Short mmCIF file of C-alpha atoms in Angstrom, two decimals:
data_model
loop_
_atom_site.label_atom_id
_atom_site.label_comp_id
_atom_site.label_asym_id
_atom_site.label_seq_id
_atom_site.Cartn_x
_atom_site.Cartn_y
_atom_site.Cartn_z
CA UNK A 1 -43.69 25.39 62.38
CA UNK A 2 -41.26 22.80 60.86
CA UNK A 3 -38.29 22.94 63.02
CA UNK A 4 -35.47 23.40 60.58
CA UNK A 5 -31.99 23.34 60.41
CA UNK A 6 -29.83 26.18 59.23
CA UNK A 7 -26.25 26.88 58.23
CA UNK A 8 -27.20 29.61 55.72
CA UNK A 9 -27.65 33.37 55.61
CA UNK A 10 -28.92 35.78 53.21
CA UNK A 11 -25.79 37.65 52.17
CA UNK A 12 -26.82 39.71 49.09
CA UNK A 13 -29.52 41.38 47.70
CA UNK A 14 -30.77 43.21 44.44
CA UNK A 15 -33.46 44.29 42.51
CA UNK A 16 -34.86 45.52 39.01
CA UNK A 17 -38.06 46.92 37.58
CA UNK A 18 -38.53 48.07 33.84
CA UNK A 19 -38.40 51.95 33.11
CA UNK A 20 -41.86 51.97 31.57
CA UNK A 21 -44.83 53.17 34.20
CA UNK A 22 -48.55 52.20 33.71
CA UNK A 23 -50.49 54.50 35.73
CA UNK A 24 -53.84 54.45 36.83
CA UNK A 25 -54.62 57.00 34.28
CA UNK A 26 -53.24 55.13 31.70
CA UNK A 27 -55.58 52.45 32.57
CA UNK A 28 -58.46 54.63 32.76
CA UNK A 29 -58.08 55.14 28.90
CA UNK A 30 -57.88 51.45 28.16
CA UNK A 31 -60.77 50.10 30.00
CA UNK A 32 -63.62 51.12 32.51
CA UNK A 33 -61.77 52.28 35.38
CA UNK A 34 -60.32 55.22 37.10
CA UNK A 35 -57.71 56.04 39.80
CA UNK A 36 -60.03 56.36 42.71
CA UNK A 37 -61.76 52.78 42.01
CA UNK A 38 -58.39 51.12 41.46
CA UNK A 39 -56.90 52.44 44.63
CA UNK A 40 -59.73 51.97 46.79
CA UNK A 41 -59.98 48.30 45.83
CA UNK A 42 -56.17 47.37 45.59
CA UNK A 43 -53.92 50.54 46.90
CA UNK A 44 -52.11 50.28 43.34
CA UNK A 45 -51.11 53.31 41.80
CA UNK A 46 -48.49 52.40 39.22
CA UNK A 47 -46.91 49.26 37.57
CA UNK A 48 -43.79 48.84 35.85
CA UNK A 49 -44.00 47.11 32.31
CA UNK A 50 -41.11 45.47 30.26
CA UNK A 51 -40.49 46.53 26.85
CA UNK A 52 -41.55 44.41 23.99
CA UNK A 53 -38.24 43.04 23.62
CA UNK A 54 -37.60 42.62 27.47
CA UNK A 55 -38.17 39.02 28.92
CA UNK A 56 -37.87 37.80 32.44
CA UNK A 57 -34.37 36.53 31.84
CA UNK A 58 -33.42 40.18 31.12
CA UNK A 59 -34.99 41.50 34.41
CA UNK A 60 -33.34 38.84 36.52
CA UNK A 61 -30.30 39.32 34.98
CA UNK A 62 -30.39 43.36 35.70
CA UNK A 63 -31.40 42.63 39.22
CA UNK A 64 -28.10 40.28 39.67
CA UNK A 65 -26.17 43.10 38.36
CA UNK A 66 -27.83 45.33 40.82
CA UNK A 67 -26.89 43.04 43.45
CA UNK A 68 -23.34 43.00 42.43
CA UNK A 69 -23.28 46.83 42.48
CA UNK A 70 -24.06 46.47 46.24
CA UNK A 71 -22.35 43.39 46.82
CA UNK A 72 -19.15 43.40 44.43
CA UNK A 73 -18.04 39.68 45.27
CA UNK A 74 -21.31 38.27 45.85
CA UNK A 75 -21.37 35.86 42.84
CA UNK A 76 -17.62 34.25 43.95
CA UNK A 77 -18.04 30.49 44.52
CA UNK A 78 -21.86 30.46 43.29
CA UNK A 79 -22.41 26.62 42.57
CA UNK A 80 -26.43 26.54 41.82
CA UNK A 81 -28.58 29.09 40.46
CA UNK A 82 -32.43 28.75 41.36
CA UNK A 83 -34.92 30.95 39.23
CA UNK A 84 -38.47 31.26 40.55
CA UNK A 85 -40.73 32.36 37.92
CA UNK A 86 -44.10 31.43 35.96
CA UNK A 87 -43.34 33.77 33.15
CA UNK A 88 -40.02 32.10 31.59
CA UNK A 89 -38.96 33.62 28.14
CA UNK A 90 -39.16 29.82 27.00
CA UNK A 91 -39.95 26.51 28.05
CA UNK A 92 -36.50 26.00 27.62
CA UNK A 93 -33.74 26.79 27.79
CA UNK A 94 -34.76 27.95 31.30
CA UNK A 95 -34.15 31.31 33.11
CA UNK A 96 -31.69 30.01 35.40
CA UNK A 97 -29.52 28.74 32.48
CA UNK A 98 -29.88 32.08 30.87
CA UNK A 99 -28.52 33.68 34.10
CA UNK A 100 -25.76 31.32 34.87
CA UNK A 101 -24.59 31.97 31.14
CA UNK A 102 -24.96 35.65 31.45
CA UNK A 103 -22.38 35.88 34.73
CA UNK A 104 -20.21 32.63 33.50
CA UNK A 105 -21.02 30.62 36.56
CA UNK A 106 -19.01 27.90 35.04
CA UNK A 107 -19.61 25.75 38.19
CA UNK A 108 -23.13 26.09 38.69
CA UNK A 109 -25.90 23.86 38.36
CA UNK A 110 -29.23 25.23 37.41
CA UNK A 111 -32.90 24.82 38.29
CA UNK A 112 -36.19 26.83 37.49
CA UNK A 113 -39.13 26.60 39.93
CA UNK A 114 -42.91 27.65 39.40
CA UNK A 115 -44.74 28.21 42.71
CA UNK A 116 -46.26 31.42 41.48
CA UNK A 117 -46.29 34.19 44.21
CA UNK A 118 -44.96 31.95 46.32
CA UNK A 119 -41.81 31.25 44.34
CA UNK A 120 -39.09 33.78 46.33
CA UNK A 121 -39.90 31.90 49.54
CA UNK A 122 -40.20 28.43 48.16
CA UNK A 123 -36.69 29.47 46.63
CA UNK A 124 -35.37 30.81 50.07
CA UNK A 125 -36.66 27.14 51.72
CA UNK A 126 -34.85 25.14 49.23
CA UNK A 127 -31.94 27.12 49.12
CA UNK A 128 -31.14 26.97 52.83
CA UNK A 129 -31.80 23.24 52.62
CA UNK A 130 -29.42 22.63 49.72
CA UNK A 131 -26.45 24.40 52.06
CA UNK A 132 -27.43 23.26 55.04
CA UNK A 133 -27.24 19.67 53.64
CA UNK A 134 -24.08 20.09 52.51
CA UNK A 135 -24.80 19.74 48.94
CA UNK A 136 -24.00 23.25 47.94
CA UNK A 137 -22.09 26.33 49.31
CA UNK A 138 -23.54 29.46 47.66
CA UNK A 139 -26.90 29.63 46.13
CA UNK A 140 -28.01 32.28 43.70
CA UNK A 141 -31.63 33.11 43.62
CA UNK A 142 -33.41 34.98 41.05
CA UNK A 143 -37.41 35.71 41.19
CA UNK A 144 -38.55 37.60 38.04
CA UNK A 145 -41.72 38.01 36.03
CA UNK A 146 -42.98 39.54 33.11
CA UNK A 147 -46.63 39.31 34.14
CA UNK A 148 -47.67 42.10 31.54
CA UNK A 149 -47.14 39.84 28.56
CA UNK A 150 -49.65 37.28 30.18
CA UNK A 151 -52.22 39.95 30.83
CA UNK A 152 -55.48 40.65 29.08
CA UNK A 153 -55.64 44.33 28.96
CA UNK A 154 -59.19 44.28 28.32
CA UNK A 155 -59.98 42.36 31.60
CA UNK A 156 -60.25 44.97 34.36
CA UNK A 157 -60.25 42.34 37.25
CA UNK A 158 -56.63 41.58 35.98
CA UNK A 159 -54.92 44.21 34.12
CA UNK A 160 -55.16 46.51 37.01
CA UNK A 161 -53.29 44.58 39.12
CA UNK A 162 -50.24 43.19 37.59
CA UNK A 163 -46.47 44.66 36.85
CA UNK A 164 -43.09 43.15 36.04
CA UNK A 165 -40.03 43.13 37.94
CA UNK A 166 -37.31 40.83 39.70
CA UNK A 167 -35.23 40.23 42.68
CA UNK A 168 -32.06 38.36 43.31
CA UNK A 169 -30.72 37.03 46.58
CA UNK A 170 -27.63 35.00 47.49
CA UNK A 171 -27.50 32.58 50.29
CA UNK A 172 -24.18 31.27 51.55
CA UNK A 173 -22.73 29.01 54.19
CA UNK A 174 -22.81 30.32 57.78
CA UNK A 175 -22.00 28.50 60.80
CA UNK A 176 -24.65 30.45 62.87
CA UNK A 177 -27.50 29.84 60.43
CA UNK A 178 -30.16 32.60 59.65
CA UNK A 179 -33.23 30.70 58.82
CA UNK A 180 -35.40 30.20 61.98
CA UNK A 181 -38.55 28.30 60.87
CA UNK A 182 -40.49 27.68 57.66
CA UNK A 183 -43.87 26.49 56.73
CA UNK A 184 -45.13 25.36 53.47
CA UNK A 185 -48.65 24.37 52.07
CA UNK A 186 -50.61 23.97 48.96
CA UNK A 187 -54.38 23.60 48.17
CA UNK A 188 -54.80 21.81 44.46
CA UNK A 189 -58.31 21.83 44.79
CA UNK A 190 -58.27 25.66 44.37
CA UNK A 191 -56.17 25.61 41.09
CA UNK A 192 -59.53 27.18 39.00
CA UNK A 193 -59.38 30.18 40.81
CA UNK A 194 -56.26 31.37 39.30
CA UNK A 195 -54.83 29.90 36.14
CA UNK A 196 -53.25 30.54 32.76
CA UNK A 197 -54.17 27.86 30.20
CA UNK A 198 -51.17 26.37 28.61
CA UNK A 199 -50.78 22.72 26.50
CA UNK A 200 -53.99 21.93 28.17
CA UNK A 201 -57.19 23.90 28.03
CA UNK A 202 -59.37 22.02 30.62
CA UNK A 203 -59.07 21.54 34.33
CA UNK A 204 -61.10 18.98 36.10
CA UNK A 205 -63.25 18.87 33.34
CA UNK A 206 -63.89 22.26 32.81
CA UNK A 207 -63.11 24.55 29.83
CA UNK A 208 -60.43 27.19 30.67
CA UNK A 209 -60.94 30.65 29.64
CA UNK A 210 -58.27 33.34 29.00
CA UNK A 211 -56.81 31.78 25.80
CA UNK A 212 -53.53 31.70 27.47
CA UNK A 213 -53.83 34.99 29.53
CA UNK A 214 -54.27 35.10 33.32
CA UNK A 215 -57.75 34.39 34.67
CA UNK A 216 -58.54 34.93 38.38
CA UNK A 217 -61.57 34.68 40.51
CA UNK A 218 -60.30 37.55 42.76
CA UNK A 219 -63.18 37.03 45.49
CA UNK A 220 -62.42 33.03 46.07
CA UNK A 221 -58.37 34.08 45.74
CA UNK A 222 -58.86 36.61 48.83
CA UNK A 223 -61.02 34.56 50.90
CA UNK A 224 -58.07 31.55 50.50
CA UNK A 225 -55.42 34.08 51.29
CA UNK A 226 -57.10 35.90 54.31
CA UNK A 227 -57.72 32.69 55.73
CA UNK A 228 -54.48 30.62 55.08
CA UNK A 229 -51.64 33.17 55.49
CA UNK A 230 -52.82 34.17 59.19
CA UNK A 231 -52.86 30.65 59.93
CA UNK A 232 -49.34 29.94 58.50
CA UNK A 233 -48.01 33.26 60.35
CA UNK A 234 -49.46 31.97 63.50
CA UNK A 235 -47.48 28.39 63.09
CA UNK A 236 -44.42 30.25 62.48
CA UNK A 237 -44.47 32.23 65.39
CA UNK A 238 -45.30 29.84 67.83
CA UNK A 239 -41.61 28.94 68.52
CA UNK A 240 -40.84 32.65 69.24
CA UNK A 241 -40.33 33.49 73.04
CA UNK A 242 -42.94 36.23 72.41
CA UNK A 243 -44.70 35.08 69.57
CA UNK A 244 -45.68 37.73 67.07
CA UNK A 245 -44.40 40.50 68.92
CA UNK A 246 -40.65 39.03 68.36
CA UNK A 247 -41.01 40.10 64.48
CA UNK A 248 -39.40 43.18 63.43
CA UNK A 249 -41.16 43.18 59.92
CA UNK A 250 -43.64 41.05 57.97
CA UNK A 251 -43.21 40.77 54.18
CA UNK A 252 -46.06 39.41 52.43
CA UNK A 253 -46.45 38.79 48.69
CA UNK A 254 -47.92 42.16 47.75
CA UNK A 255 -51.02 40.89 45.90
CA UNK A 256 -53.30 43.63 46.74
CA UNK A 257 -52.76 46.06 49.51
CA UNK A 258 -56.52 45.65 50.64
CA UNK A 259 -55.71 42.01 50.82
CA UNK A 260 -52.55 42.69 52.67
CA UNK A 261 -54.45 45.05 55.26
CA UNK A 262 -57.00 42.38 56.35
CA UNK A 263 -53.95 39.61 56.52
CA UNK A 264 -51.79 41.82 58.47
CA UNK A 265 -54.74 42.60 61.01
CA UNK A 266 -55.78 38.96 61.19
CA UNK A 267 -52.08 37.92 62.31
CA UNK A 268 -52.01 40.65 64.86
CA UNK A 269 -48.53 41.94 63.34
CA UNK A 270 -50.36 45.21 61.98
CA UNK A 271 -49.85 47.58 58.99
CA UNK A 272 -47.15 49.49 60.96
CA UNK A 273 -44.67 46.18 60.82
CA UNK A 274 -45.73 45.15 57.27
CA UNK A 275 -43.68 45.88 54.22
CA UNK A 276 -45.20 45.81 50.62
CA UNK A 277 -44.22 46.97 47.14
CA UNK A 278 -47.51 47.03 45.28
CA UNK A 279 -48.19 50.84 45.59
CA UNK A 280 -45.82 51.67 42.58
CA UNK A 281 -45.26 48.16 41.37
CA UNK A 282 -48.17 46.24 41.23
CA UNK A 283 -48.45 42.66 41.75
CA UNK A 284 -45.17 41.28 40.52
CA UNK A 285 -45.95 37.69 41.69
CA UNK A 286 -42.45 36.03 42.88
CA UNK A 287 -40.77 39.42 42.75
CA UNK A 288 -42.91 41.31 45.22
CA UNK A 289 -41.29 40.14 48.09
CA UNK A 290 -37.66 40.86 47.51
CA UNK A 291 -38.79 44.32 46.01
CA UNK A 292 -40.34 45.17 49.08
CA UNK A 293 -37.44 43.99 51.04
CA UNK A 294 -35.28 46.16 48.97
CA UNK A 295 -37.24 49.30 49.00
CA UNK A 296 -37.19 48.66 53.20
CA UNK A 297 -33.44 48.45 53.21
CA UNK A 298 -32.98 51.40 50.97
CA UNK A 299 -35.63 53.64 53.29
CA UNK A 300 -33.34 52.47 56.43
CA UNK A 301 -36.13 50.52 57.95
CA UNK A 302 -34.55 47.18 57.93
CA UNK A 303 -31.57 46.86 59.65
CA UNK A 304 -29.05 43.63 60.11
CA UNK A 305 -30.12 41.51 62.85
CA UNK A 306 -33.83 42.29 62.57
CA UNK A 307 -36.40 39.26 62.46
CA UNK A 308 -38.24 39.14 59.16
CA UNK A 309 -41.33 36.88 58.46
CA UNK A 310 -41.60 36.54 54.56
CA UNK A 311 -44.67 34.60 53.16
CA UNK A 312 -45.57 34.15 49.69
CA UNK A 313 -49.20 32.91 48.19
CA UNK A 314 -50.73 32.55 45.10
CA UNK A 315 -51.75 30.04 42.15
CA UNK A 316 -51.54 26.56 42.51
CA UNK A 317 -52.98 27.30 45.23
CA UNK A 318 -49.63 27.65 46.99
CA UNK A 319 -48.16 29.28 50.15
CA UNK A 320 -45.05 29.34 52.09
CA UNK A 321 -43.36 31.32 55.00
CA UNK A 322 -39.84 31.49 56.22
CA UNK A 323 -38.50 33.32 59.23
CA UNK A 324 -34.97 34.71 58.55
CA UNK A 325 -32.80 36.86 60.85
CA UNK A 326 -31.56 39.68 58.49
#
């Protein structure tokens, strides 16, 4: 584990998912699949899908509005907006700029970061560093995705997985910091296992498929995740007095619930201490961890003082974990 300094805490959280539901039965009418097949392989039953005129910035703004309903003064003094997304409305202006304008955060800088499904944990790591270093006092993070607009709904291997959603969090200065550890990594050699073509349509000399839609080699991503994430979790837990046993809740990226079951078993944490959001929201990429955390808070599971281990992993290949006292 990277020993880190911390003079910050998570002071507020909010989330949002679109109204439209895409069920497994709906998908059965679109591709060769059915509810039993999808649930057995992924654990997903529904996803939320953005409207035609609804984009990532809209989802993020709604998540911030939810945060303000829960914590009315949370945006007072925000001086930086970080947006974690791989599905921005436009190449520019950025999602963070659009959010900054929506809430008239006149003294805030803005930055979008692209770490795919590890976006929220990357943003937490950066926000803690910014605040602890004294460069900023309060950071607004938004993590949102409109994955449905990047999916080929004739491709059974991807269309059953992804949904849309957003989370928002405020990281503020605290004398007693709540960030206890971090671990980050990447493996760019696996970039061809999950990608979306853009200006370039070749990678390492190989022609890319998908025509701008998400393409994934699920078998290779699965093998990488179930090997890499438990190793990262082990490193994060090494400095804890009782190791894994000290962790109250494990919140991994909700890629696929069967994958998460395997990861939870390999870490020794087990499914009883693992929080997810995929069953009714699908894989929402950067938004999946805050969605899972908010669900657990609303259900009364997560309480102040609990030790959380959040771990994001995905395209790039990127991965990142943080230990945080809630």
